[in-house]
CSV table of C-alpha atoms in Angstrom, one decimal:
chain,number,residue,atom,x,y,z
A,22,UNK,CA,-36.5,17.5,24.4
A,23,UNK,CA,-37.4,17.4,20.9
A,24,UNK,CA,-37.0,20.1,18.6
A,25,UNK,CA,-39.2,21.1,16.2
A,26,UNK,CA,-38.1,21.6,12.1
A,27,UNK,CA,-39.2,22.6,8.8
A,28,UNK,CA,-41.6,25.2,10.5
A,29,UNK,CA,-40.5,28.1,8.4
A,30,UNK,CA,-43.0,26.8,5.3
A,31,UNK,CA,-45.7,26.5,7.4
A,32,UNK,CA,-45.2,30.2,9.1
A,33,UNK,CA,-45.0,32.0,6.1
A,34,UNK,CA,-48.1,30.8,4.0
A,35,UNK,CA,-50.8,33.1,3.0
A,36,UNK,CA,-53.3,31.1,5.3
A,37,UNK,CA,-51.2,31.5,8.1
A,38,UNK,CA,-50.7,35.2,7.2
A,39,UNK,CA,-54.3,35.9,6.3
A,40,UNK,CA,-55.1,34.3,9.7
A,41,UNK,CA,-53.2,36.7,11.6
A,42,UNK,CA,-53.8,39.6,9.8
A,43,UNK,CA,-57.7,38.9,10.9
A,44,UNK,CA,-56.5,38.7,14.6
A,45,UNK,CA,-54.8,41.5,15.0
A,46,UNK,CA,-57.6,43.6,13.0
A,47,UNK,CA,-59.7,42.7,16.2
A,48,UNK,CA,-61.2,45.4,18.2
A,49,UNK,CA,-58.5,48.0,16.0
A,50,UNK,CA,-60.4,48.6,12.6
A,51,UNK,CA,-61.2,52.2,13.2
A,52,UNK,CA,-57.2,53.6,13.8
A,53,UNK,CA,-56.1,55.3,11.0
A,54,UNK,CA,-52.4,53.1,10.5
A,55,UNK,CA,-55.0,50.0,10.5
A,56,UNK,CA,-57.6,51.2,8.1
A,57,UNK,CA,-55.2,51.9,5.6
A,58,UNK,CA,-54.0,48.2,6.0
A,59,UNK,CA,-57.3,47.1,6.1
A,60,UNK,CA,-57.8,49.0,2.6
A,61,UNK,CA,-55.2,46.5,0.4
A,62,UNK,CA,-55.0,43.8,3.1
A,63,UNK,CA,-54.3,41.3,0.5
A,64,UNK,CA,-51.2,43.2,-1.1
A,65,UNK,CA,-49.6,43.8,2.6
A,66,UNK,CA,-49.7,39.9,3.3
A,67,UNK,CA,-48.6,38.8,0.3
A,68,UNK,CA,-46.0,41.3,0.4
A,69,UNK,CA,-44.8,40.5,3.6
A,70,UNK,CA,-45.2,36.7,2.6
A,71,UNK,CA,-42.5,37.5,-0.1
A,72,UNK,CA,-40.3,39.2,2.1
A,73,UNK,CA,-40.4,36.5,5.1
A,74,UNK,CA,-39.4,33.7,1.5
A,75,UNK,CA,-36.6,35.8,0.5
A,76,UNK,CA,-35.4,37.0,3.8
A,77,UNK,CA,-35.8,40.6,2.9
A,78,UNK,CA,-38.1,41.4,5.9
A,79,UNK,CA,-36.9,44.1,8.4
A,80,UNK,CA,-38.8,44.8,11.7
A,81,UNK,CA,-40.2,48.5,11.5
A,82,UNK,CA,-39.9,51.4,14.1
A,83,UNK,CA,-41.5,51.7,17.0
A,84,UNK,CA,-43.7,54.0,18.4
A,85,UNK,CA,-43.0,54.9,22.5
A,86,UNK,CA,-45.9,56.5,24.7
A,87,UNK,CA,-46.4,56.4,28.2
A,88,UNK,CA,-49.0,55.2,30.4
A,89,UNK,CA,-49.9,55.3,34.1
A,90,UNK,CA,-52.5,53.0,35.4
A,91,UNK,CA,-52.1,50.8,37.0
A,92,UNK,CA,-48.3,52.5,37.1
A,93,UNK,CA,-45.8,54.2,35.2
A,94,UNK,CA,-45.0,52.2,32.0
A,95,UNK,CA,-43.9,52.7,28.4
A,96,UNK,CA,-45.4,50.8,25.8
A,97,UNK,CA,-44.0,50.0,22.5
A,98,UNK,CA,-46.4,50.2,19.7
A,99,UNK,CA,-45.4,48.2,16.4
A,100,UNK,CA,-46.2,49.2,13.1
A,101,UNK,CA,-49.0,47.1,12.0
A,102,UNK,CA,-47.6,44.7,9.5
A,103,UNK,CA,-45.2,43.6,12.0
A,104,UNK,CA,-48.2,43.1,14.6
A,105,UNK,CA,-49.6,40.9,12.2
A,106,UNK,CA,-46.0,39.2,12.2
A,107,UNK,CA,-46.3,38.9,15.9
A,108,UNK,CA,-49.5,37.3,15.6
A,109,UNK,CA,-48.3,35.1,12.8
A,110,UNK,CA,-45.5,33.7,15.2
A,111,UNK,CA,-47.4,33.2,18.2
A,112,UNK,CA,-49.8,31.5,15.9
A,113,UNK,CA,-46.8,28.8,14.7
A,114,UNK,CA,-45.6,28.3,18.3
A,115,UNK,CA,-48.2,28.4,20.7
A,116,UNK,CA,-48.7,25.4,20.3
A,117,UNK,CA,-45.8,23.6,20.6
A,118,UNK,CA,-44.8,25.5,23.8
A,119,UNK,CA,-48.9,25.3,25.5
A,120,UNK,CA,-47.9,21.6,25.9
A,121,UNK,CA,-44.5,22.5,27.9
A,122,UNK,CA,-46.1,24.7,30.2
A,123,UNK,CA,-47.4,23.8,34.0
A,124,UNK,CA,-50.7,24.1,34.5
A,125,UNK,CA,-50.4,26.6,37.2
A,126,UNK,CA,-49.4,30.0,35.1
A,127,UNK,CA,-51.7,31.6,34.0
A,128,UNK,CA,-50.7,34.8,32.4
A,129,UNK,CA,-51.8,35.0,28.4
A,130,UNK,CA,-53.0,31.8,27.6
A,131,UNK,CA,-55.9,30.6,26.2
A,132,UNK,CA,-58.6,29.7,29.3
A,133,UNK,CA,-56.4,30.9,32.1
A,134,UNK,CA,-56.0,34.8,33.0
A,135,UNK,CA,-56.3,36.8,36.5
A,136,UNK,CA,-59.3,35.4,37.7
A,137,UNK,CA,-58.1,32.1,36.9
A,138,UNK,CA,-55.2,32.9,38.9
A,139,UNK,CA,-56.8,34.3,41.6
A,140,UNK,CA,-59.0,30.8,42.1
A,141,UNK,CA,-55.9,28.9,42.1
A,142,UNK,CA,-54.1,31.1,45.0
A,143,UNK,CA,-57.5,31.0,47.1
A,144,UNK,CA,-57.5,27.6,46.9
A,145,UNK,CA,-54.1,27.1,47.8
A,146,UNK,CA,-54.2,29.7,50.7
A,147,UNK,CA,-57.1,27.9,52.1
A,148,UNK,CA,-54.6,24.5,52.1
A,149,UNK,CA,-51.7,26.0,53.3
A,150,UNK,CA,-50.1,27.9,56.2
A,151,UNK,CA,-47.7,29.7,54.5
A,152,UNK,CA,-47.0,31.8,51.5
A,153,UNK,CA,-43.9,33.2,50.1
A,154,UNK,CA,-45.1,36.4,47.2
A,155,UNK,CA,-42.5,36.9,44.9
A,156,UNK,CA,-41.8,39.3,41.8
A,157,UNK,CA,-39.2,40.1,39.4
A,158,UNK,CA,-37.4,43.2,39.5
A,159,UNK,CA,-38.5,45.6,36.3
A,160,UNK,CA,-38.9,41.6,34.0
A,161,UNK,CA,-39.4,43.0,30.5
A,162,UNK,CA,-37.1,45.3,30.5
A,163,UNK,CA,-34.5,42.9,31.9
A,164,UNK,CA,-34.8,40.0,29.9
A,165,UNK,CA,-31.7,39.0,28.3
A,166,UNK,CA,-31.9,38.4,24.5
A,167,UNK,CA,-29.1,35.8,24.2
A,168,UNK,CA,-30.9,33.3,27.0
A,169,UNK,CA,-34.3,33.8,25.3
A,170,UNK,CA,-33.0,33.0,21.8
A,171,UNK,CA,-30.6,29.9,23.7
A,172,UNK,CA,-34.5,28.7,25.1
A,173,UNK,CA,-36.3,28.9,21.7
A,174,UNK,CA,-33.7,27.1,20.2
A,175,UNK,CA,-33.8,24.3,22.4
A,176,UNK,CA,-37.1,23.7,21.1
A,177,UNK,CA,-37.7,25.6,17.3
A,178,UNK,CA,-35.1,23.7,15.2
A,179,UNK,CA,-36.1,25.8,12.1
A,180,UNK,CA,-33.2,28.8,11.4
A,181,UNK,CA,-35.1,30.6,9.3
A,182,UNK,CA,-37.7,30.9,11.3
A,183,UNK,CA,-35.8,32.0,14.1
A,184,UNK,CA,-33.4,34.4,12.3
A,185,UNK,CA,-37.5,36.0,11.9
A,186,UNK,CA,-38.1,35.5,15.5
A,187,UNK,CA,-34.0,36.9,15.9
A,188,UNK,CA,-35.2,40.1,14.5
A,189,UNK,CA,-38.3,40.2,16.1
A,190,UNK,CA,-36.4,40.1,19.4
A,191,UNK,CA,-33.7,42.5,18.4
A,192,UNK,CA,-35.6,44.9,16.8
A,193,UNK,CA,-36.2,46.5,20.4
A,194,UNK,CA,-33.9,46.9,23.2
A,195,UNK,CA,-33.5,48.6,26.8
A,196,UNK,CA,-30.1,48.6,27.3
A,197,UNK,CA,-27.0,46.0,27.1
A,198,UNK,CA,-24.9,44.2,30.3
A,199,UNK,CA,-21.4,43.2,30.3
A,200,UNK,CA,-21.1,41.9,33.3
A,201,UNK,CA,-23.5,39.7,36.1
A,202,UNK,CA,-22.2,37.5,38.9
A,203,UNK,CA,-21.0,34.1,37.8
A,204,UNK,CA,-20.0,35.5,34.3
A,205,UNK,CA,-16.4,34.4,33.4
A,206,UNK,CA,-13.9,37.4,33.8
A,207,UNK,CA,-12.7,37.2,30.4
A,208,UNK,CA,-16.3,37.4,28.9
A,209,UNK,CA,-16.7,40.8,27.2
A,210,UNK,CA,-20.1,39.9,25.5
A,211,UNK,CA,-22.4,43.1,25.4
A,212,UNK,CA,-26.2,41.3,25.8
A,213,UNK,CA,-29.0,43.4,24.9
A,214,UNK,CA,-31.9,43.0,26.6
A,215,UNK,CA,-35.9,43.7,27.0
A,216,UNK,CA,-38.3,43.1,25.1
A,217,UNK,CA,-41.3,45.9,24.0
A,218,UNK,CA,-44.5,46.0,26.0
A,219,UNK,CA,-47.2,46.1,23.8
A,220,UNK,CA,-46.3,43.4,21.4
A,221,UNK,CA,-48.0,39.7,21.7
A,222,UNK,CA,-44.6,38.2,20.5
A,223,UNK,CA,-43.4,40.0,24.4
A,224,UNK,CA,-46.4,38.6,26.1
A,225,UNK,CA,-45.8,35.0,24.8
A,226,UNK,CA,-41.8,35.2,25.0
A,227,UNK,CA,-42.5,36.1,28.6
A,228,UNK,CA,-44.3,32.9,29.4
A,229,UNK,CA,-41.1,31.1,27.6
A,230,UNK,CA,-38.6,33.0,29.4
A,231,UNK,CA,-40.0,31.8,33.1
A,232,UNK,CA,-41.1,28.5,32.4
A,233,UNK,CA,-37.7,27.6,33.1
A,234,UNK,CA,-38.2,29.2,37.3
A,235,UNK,CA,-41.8,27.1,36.5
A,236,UNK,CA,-40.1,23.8,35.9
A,237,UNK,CA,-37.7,24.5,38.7
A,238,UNK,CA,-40.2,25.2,41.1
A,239,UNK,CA,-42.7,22.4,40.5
A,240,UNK,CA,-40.0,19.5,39.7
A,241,UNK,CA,-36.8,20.1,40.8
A,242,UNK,CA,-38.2,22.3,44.0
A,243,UNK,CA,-41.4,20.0,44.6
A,244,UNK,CA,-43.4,22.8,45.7
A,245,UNK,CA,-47.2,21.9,45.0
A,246,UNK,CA,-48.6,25.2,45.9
A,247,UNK,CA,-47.1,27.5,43.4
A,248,UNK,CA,-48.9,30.1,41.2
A,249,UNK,CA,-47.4,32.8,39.1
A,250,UNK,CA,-48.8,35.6,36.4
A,251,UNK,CA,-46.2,37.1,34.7
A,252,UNK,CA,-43.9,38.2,36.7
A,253,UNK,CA,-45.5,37.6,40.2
A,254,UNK,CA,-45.5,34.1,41.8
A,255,UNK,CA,-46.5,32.6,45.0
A,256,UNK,CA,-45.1,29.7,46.6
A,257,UNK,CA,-47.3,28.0,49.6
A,258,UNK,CA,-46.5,25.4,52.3
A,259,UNK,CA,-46.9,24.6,55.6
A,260,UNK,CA,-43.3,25.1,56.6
A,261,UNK,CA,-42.2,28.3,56.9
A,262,UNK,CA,-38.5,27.0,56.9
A,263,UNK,CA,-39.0,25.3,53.8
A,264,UNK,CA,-40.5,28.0,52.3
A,265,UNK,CA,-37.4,30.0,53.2
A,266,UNK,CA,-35.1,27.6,52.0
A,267,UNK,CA,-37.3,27.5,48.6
A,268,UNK,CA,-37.0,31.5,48.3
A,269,UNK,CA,-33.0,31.2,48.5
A,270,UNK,CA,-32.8,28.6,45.4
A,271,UNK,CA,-35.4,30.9,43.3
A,272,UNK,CA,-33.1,33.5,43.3
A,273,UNK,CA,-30.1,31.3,42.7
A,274,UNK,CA,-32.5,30.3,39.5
A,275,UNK,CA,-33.3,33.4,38.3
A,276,UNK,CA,-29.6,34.9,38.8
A,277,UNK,CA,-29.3,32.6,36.1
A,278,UNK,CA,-32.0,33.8,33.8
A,279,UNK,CA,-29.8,37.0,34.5
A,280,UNK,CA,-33.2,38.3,36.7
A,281,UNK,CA,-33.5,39.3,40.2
A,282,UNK,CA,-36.1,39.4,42.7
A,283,UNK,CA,-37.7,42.5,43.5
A,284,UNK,CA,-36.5,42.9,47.5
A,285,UNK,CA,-39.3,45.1,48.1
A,286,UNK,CA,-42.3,42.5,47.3
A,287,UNK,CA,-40.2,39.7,49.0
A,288,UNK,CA,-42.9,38.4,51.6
A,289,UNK,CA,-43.0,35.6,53.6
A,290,UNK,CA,-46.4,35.3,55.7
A,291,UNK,CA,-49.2,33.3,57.2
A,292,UNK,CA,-52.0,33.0,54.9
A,293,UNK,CA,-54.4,33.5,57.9
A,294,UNK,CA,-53.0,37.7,57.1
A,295,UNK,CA,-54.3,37.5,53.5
A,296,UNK,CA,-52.4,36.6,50.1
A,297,UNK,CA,-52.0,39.4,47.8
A,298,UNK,CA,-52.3,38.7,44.6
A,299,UNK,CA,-53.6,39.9,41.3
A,300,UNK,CA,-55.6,42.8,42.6
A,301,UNK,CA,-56.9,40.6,45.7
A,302,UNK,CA,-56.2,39.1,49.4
A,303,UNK,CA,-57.4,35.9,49.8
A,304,UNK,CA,-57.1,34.4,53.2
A,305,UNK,CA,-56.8,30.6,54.7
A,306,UNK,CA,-60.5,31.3,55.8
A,307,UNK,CA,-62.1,31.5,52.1
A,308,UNK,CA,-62.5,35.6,52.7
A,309,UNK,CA,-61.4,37.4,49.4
A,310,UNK,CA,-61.1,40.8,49.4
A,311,UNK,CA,-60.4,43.4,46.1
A,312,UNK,CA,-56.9,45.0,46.9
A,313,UNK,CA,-57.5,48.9,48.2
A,314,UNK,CA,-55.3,50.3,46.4
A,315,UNK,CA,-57.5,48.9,43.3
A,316,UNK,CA,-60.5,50.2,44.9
A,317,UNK,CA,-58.7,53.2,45.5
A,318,UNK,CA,-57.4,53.7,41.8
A,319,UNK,CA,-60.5,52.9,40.6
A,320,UNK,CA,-62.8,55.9,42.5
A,321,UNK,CA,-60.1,57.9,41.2
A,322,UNK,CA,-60.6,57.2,37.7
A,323,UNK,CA,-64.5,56.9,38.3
A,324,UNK,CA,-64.6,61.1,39.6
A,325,UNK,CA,-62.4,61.9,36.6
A,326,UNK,CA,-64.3,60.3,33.9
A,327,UNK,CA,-67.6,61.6,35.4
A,328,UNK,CA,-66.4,65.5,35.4
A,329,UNK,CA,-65.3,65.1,31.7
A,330,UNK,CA,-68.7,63.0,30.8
A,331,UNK,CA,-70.3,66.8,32.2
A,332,UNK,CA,-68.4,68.7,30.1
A,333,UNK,CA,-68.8,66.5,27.3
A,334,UNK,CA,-65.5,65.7,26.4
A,335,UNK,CA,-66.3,61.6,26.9
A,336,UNK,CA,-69.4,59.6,26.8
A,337,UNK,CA,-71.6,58.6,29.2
A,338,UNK,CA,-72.1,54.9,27.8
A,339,UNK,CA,-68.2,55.2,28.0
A,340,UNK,CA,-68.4,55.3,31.3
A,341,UNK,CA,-71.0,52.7,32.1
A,342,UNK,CA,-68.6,50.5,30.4
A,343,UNK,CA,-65.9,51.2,32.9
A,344,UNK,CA,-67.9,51.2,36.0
A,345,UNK,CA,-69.4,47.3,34.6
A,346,UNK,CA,-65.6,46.1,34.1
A,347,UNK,CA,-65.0,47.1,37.5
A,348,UNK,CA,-67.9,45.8,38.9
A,349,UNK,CA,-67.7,42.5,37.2
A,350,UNK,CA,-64.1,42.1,38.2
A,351,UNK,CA,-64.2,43.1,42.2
A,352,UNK,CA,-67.2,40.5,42.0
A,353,UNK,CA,-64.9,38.2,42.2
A,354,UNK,CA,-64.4,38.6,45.8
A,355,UNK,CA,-67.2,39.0,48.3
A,356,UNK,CA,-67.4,42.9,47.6
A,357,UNK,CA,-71.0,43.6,48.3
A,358,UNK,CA,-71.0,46.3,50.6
A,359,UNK,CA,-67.5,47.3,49.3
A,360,UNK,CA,-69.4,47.9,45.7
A,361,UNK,CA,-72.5,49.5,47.3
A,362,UNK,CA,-69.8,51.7,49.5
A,363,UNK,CA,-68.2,53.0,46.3
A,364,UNK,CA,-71.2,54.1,44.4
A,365,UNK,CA,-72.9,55.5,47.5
A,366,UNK,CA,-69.9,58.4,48.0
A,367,UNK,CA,-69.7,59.4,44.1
């Protein structure tokens, strides 16, 4: 595999800086932390340029809130000259990692995404008898620092670039592990690990970390029908035993990433029941249907956002925004009636 050097002048030049300073701007200009930025943008980048040179630059604090659709998470929110850091590094090695990557994840990359996803698992389910739905046990906060820095390296050949990338990584961390099945007795290595969810250096790192269960899968495996987002993957065939016999060596694989599989999303079925995935059930007769429970969250949300738009605490228009994401997304599947359903009882 070849490895990639003298990066680190590339990464830290004002154009590069510049660059991602205007992406992460998108969509954020009116937050107080980023019009303050946006007030001496040029001193923060070259600032940060000349910190990155003399290997001065610290990652900042973060700041934890909580959020709970479509469950219970806490997000990590960087101060904004490091997001424009994360944006600067996912700049530099996007793409010499886009070209590593199977075709069939789809999770943060450029042209892909959930309906992506969700057209690839249909198509699959309509070929195949069988699927095997998989998904990692609590992944962010479980990945393990030292195997995602050993899996950069085998690729980023630059060191000061990934002492940068090193301090990106450590700068956030959900516990530590001494010990995991397989380790050697006399190991006594505390391994940090997690990584923030919020940042695009986590989204991207993500993608890094399971391309390793990707190549597995699709080469060493030989699995055709395989599809994963994130942290959820699908394996299909027409042999249920050799579907089995695939699920034992993917958690023999990830054990090694130091990851397990979550036991309670472990399902092996006939597509003919509908494939869950992404929001929706697709079945081996072309049906698609939008996951209740999403239909369910979303009336939910729908009645609560209308009895504040009453009392004037949020906008109308703010709503008809929600209610056209929705609608745009469950129209996806055939969700005619569903659609007229939903509107009809509110």
């Amino acid at each position: 595999m070849k490895r990639h050097k003298h990066l680190f002048e590339g990464f830290c030049t004002l154009e590069n800086l510049f660059a991602a300073s205007r992406e992460a701007l998108k969509g954020k200009r009116c937050k107080p932390g980023v019009v303050r930025y946006f007030a001496e943008q040029e001193k923060e980048v070259v600032a940060l340029a000349e910190a990155l040179r003399t290997g001065e630059y610290r990652h900042g604090t973060y700041r934890y809130f909580t959020i709970h659709e479509p469950k219970e998470r806490v997000v990590a929110a960087a101060p904004f000259r490091d997001r424009v850091l994360h944006h600067a590094i996912v700049r530099m090695l996007e793409p010499i990692f886009e070209r590593r990557f199977i075709e069939d994840s789809f999770a943060c990359r450029k042209g892909k995404g959930t309906h992506a996803a969700l057209r690839r698992a249909a198509d699959f389910a309509r070929r195949s008898r069988y699927a095997l739905k998989c998904d990692v046990t609590k992944y962010f906060p479980s990945i393990d620092h030292l195997v995602l820095l050993r899996l950069l390296r085998r690729v980023v050949g630059d060191e000061r670039l990934m002492d940068v990338i090193e301090e990106v990584i450590g700068s956030h961390c959900d516990g530590v592990e001494r010990e995991w099945a397989g380790d050697d007795l006399l190991a006594v290595t505390l391994r940090p690990r997690g990584l923030p969810i919020g940042n695009l250096t986590s989204q991207f790192f993500a993608n890094v970390y399971l391309n390793e269960l990707d190549q597995f899968v699709k080469h060493t495996l030989r699995v055709r029908g395989y599809v994963r987002y994130v942290d959820d993957f699908i394996l299909f065939d027409d042999d249920r035993v050799r579907l089995r016999e695939c699920g034992s060596a993917v958690r023999e694989k990830l054990a090694e990433l130091r990851l397990r599989i979550n036991s309670d999303k472990y399902r092996l079925l006939p597509t003919r029941l509908g494939v869950d995935f992404v929001g929706f059930v697709s079945f081996s007769d072309g049906r698609c249907k939008v996951r209740t429970a999403n239909v369910r969250a979303f009336k939910i949300r729908l009645r609560r956002q209308l009895w504040r738009a009453r009392r004037g605490s949020v906008a109308y228009a703010k709503v008809g925004e929600s209610v056209r994401s929705w609608v745009a997304h469950a129209a996806h599947a055939q969700s005619w009636r569903l659609r007229r359903d939903v509107f009809s009882s509110i």
